[in-house]
XYZ file of C-alpha atoms in Angstrom:
161
model
C 0.160 0.409 0.258
C 0.813 3.232 -0.615
C 0.841 5.057 2.707
C 1.947 7.942 4.090
C 2.837 9.062 7.412
C 1.712 12.738 8.784
C 2.880 14.253 12.195
C 1.333 17.207 13.041
C 2.731 19.185 15.768
C 5.926 19.593 18.308
C 6.594 18.224 21.357
C 9.428 17.159 23.463
C 10.246 14.189 21.484
C 10.116 16.364 17.556
C 14.149 16.060 17.054
C 13.795 12.063 17.684
C 10.986 11.738 16.125
C 13.070 13.189 13.117
C 16.259 10.679 13.661
C 13.659 8.299 14.113
C 12.512 8.907 10.841
C 16.390 9.717 9.020
C 17.773 6.403 10.691
C 14.633 4.277 8.241
C 15.222 6.226 5.560
C 11.567 7.081 5.966
C 11.526 10.699 4.510
C 9.342 9.373 1.921
C 6.733 8.193 3.584
C 6.483 10.665 6.777
C 6.295 13.784 7.050
C 7.014 15.905 10.340
C 5.299 19.440 9.851
C 5.920 20.536 13.700
C 3.242 23.239 14.853
C 0.182 23.892 12.534
C -2.236 26.628 12.916
C -4.824 25.369 9.523
C -5.078 21.755 11.427
C -8.376 21.623 10.237
C -7.389 21.891 6.700
C -4.902 19.142 7.095
C -7.188 17.009 8.583
C -9.646 17.611 5.599
C -6.922 15.547 2.756
C -6.288 12.687 5.386
C -8.135 9.216 5.184
C -7.612 8.937 8.702
C -6.950 10.782 11.920
C -4.938 8.818 14.892
C -4.316 9.730 18.041
C -1.997 7.158 19.962
C -1.677 9.657 23.606
C -0.799 7.511 26.663
C -2.145 10.285 28.456
C -4.821 12.625 27.411
C -7.104 15.702 28.893
C -10.009 16.797 26.626
C -8.984 15.520 23.247
C -10.106 18.540 21.116
C -7.608 17.358 17.850
C -9.952 14.226 18.052
C -13.333 16.502 18.610
C -11.765 18.513 15.541
C -11.195 15.569 13.537
C -14.624 14.568 14.328
C -16.121 17.497 13.309
C -14.181 17.640 9.661
C -15.987 13.953 8.866
C -12.246 12.645 9.151
C -12.811 8.481 10.595
C -10.646 8.306 13.672
C -9.013 5.830 15.577
C -7.658 6.489 19.047
C -6.702 5.792 22.336
C -9.593 5.178 25.320
C -6.875 8.110 26.681
C -8.479 10.697 28.857
C -12.159 11.899 27.598
C -11.533 10.107 23.990
C -13.322 7.422 24.927
C -16.159 9.671 26.785
C -16.135 11.169 23.452
C -16.133 8.495 21.142
C -17.990 4.521 21.313
C -16.331 2.266 19.223
C -17.348 0.910 15.965
C -19.612 3.740 15.814
C -17.755 7.034 15.556
C -14.537 4.885 15.557
C -11.992 2.595 16.437
C -10.762 2.375 20.037
C -7.926 0.476 21.339
C -6.169 1.028 24.817
C -3.205 3.615 25.685
C 0.173 1.770 25.282
C -0.627 -0.814 22.825
C 0.741 -0.085 20.125
C -0.213 -3.887 17.777
C -4.070 -2.590 18.787
C -3.354 0.567 17.242
C -1.703 -0.497 14.268
C -4.453 -3.430 13.992
C -7.602 -0.750 14.058
C -5.020 1.459 11.650
C -5.615 -1.104 9.234
C -9.252 -1.960 9.820
C -9.882 1.697 9.183
C -8.143 1.647 6.225
C -9.262 -2.102 4.420
C -12.778 -0.892 5.040
C -12.982 2.603 3.157
C -16.585 1.921 3.942
C -17.034 1.879 7.972
C -14.786 4.393 8.585
C -16.800 6.315 6.540
C -19.847 5.634 8.289
C -17.753 5.997 11.660
C -17.219 9.596 10.415
C -20.803 10.761 9.547
C -21.810 9.219 12.863
C -18.916 11.465 14.542
C -19.714 14.445 12.654
C -23.241 13.890 14.110
C -22.527 13.758 17.375
C -20.703 16.522 17.563
C -22.988 18.287 15.439
C -26.549 17.420 17.988
C -24.627 16.112 21.271
C -21.617 18.199 21.686
C -22.516 21.618 19.532
C -22.185 24.526 21.820
C -25.516 25.240 21.196
C -26.265 21.446 22.306
C -24.414 22.341 25.645
C -25.227 25.694 26.986
C -28.642 23.946 26.198
C -28.002 20.798 28.974
C -26.608 23.968 31.342
C -29.911 25.488 30.938
C -31.608 22.490 31.609
C -29.596 21.954 34.579
C -29.899 25.477 36.239
C -34.032 25.136 35.741
C -33.336 21.730 37.512
C -31.536 23.284 40.196
C -33.988 26.385 40.769
C -37.172 24.139 40.661
C -35.344 22.280 43.330
C -34.420 24.887 45.578
C -37.750 26.764 44.513
C -39.866 22.983 45.413
C -37.266 23.734 48.968
C -38.491 26.297 50.106
C -41.765 25.679 49.809
C -42.263 22.654 51.359
C -40.325 24.809 53.802
C -42.608 27.629 53.681
C -45.701 25.345 54.089
C -44.180 23.335 57.768
C -43.175 26.562 59.610
């Protein structure tokens, strides 16, 4: 297969990655972009987005990939497992298991129709449940419930007083 790996971002391992790419003669198959501000444009050009994190907070890059309908393969690190349902919105593997990550990548690339379906479902999730408006509606409902609960408590206290 004619695969090309693009690693976007900069970090403490950048020099080590550059050395590894050079030592293995992978320069024609691997591009290290460094820090980029046009990530959404890059994501749209990819057949697959892969997050291999061992540790992760809020996986903004995963959210961005989901938003532009790029199929996702990711580890369950951090909040990723709360965003993606395995085989519904993408493929998930445990962190620290490179063979499982490679197998998931191969599966997604070998099954473009399934990967496209996961990407569409992920985009729908972003639009309907994880959008700013949806999150604000949830916050409003919580606030209303708290107010009703508080008002209900006050009423019952006043009735019993």
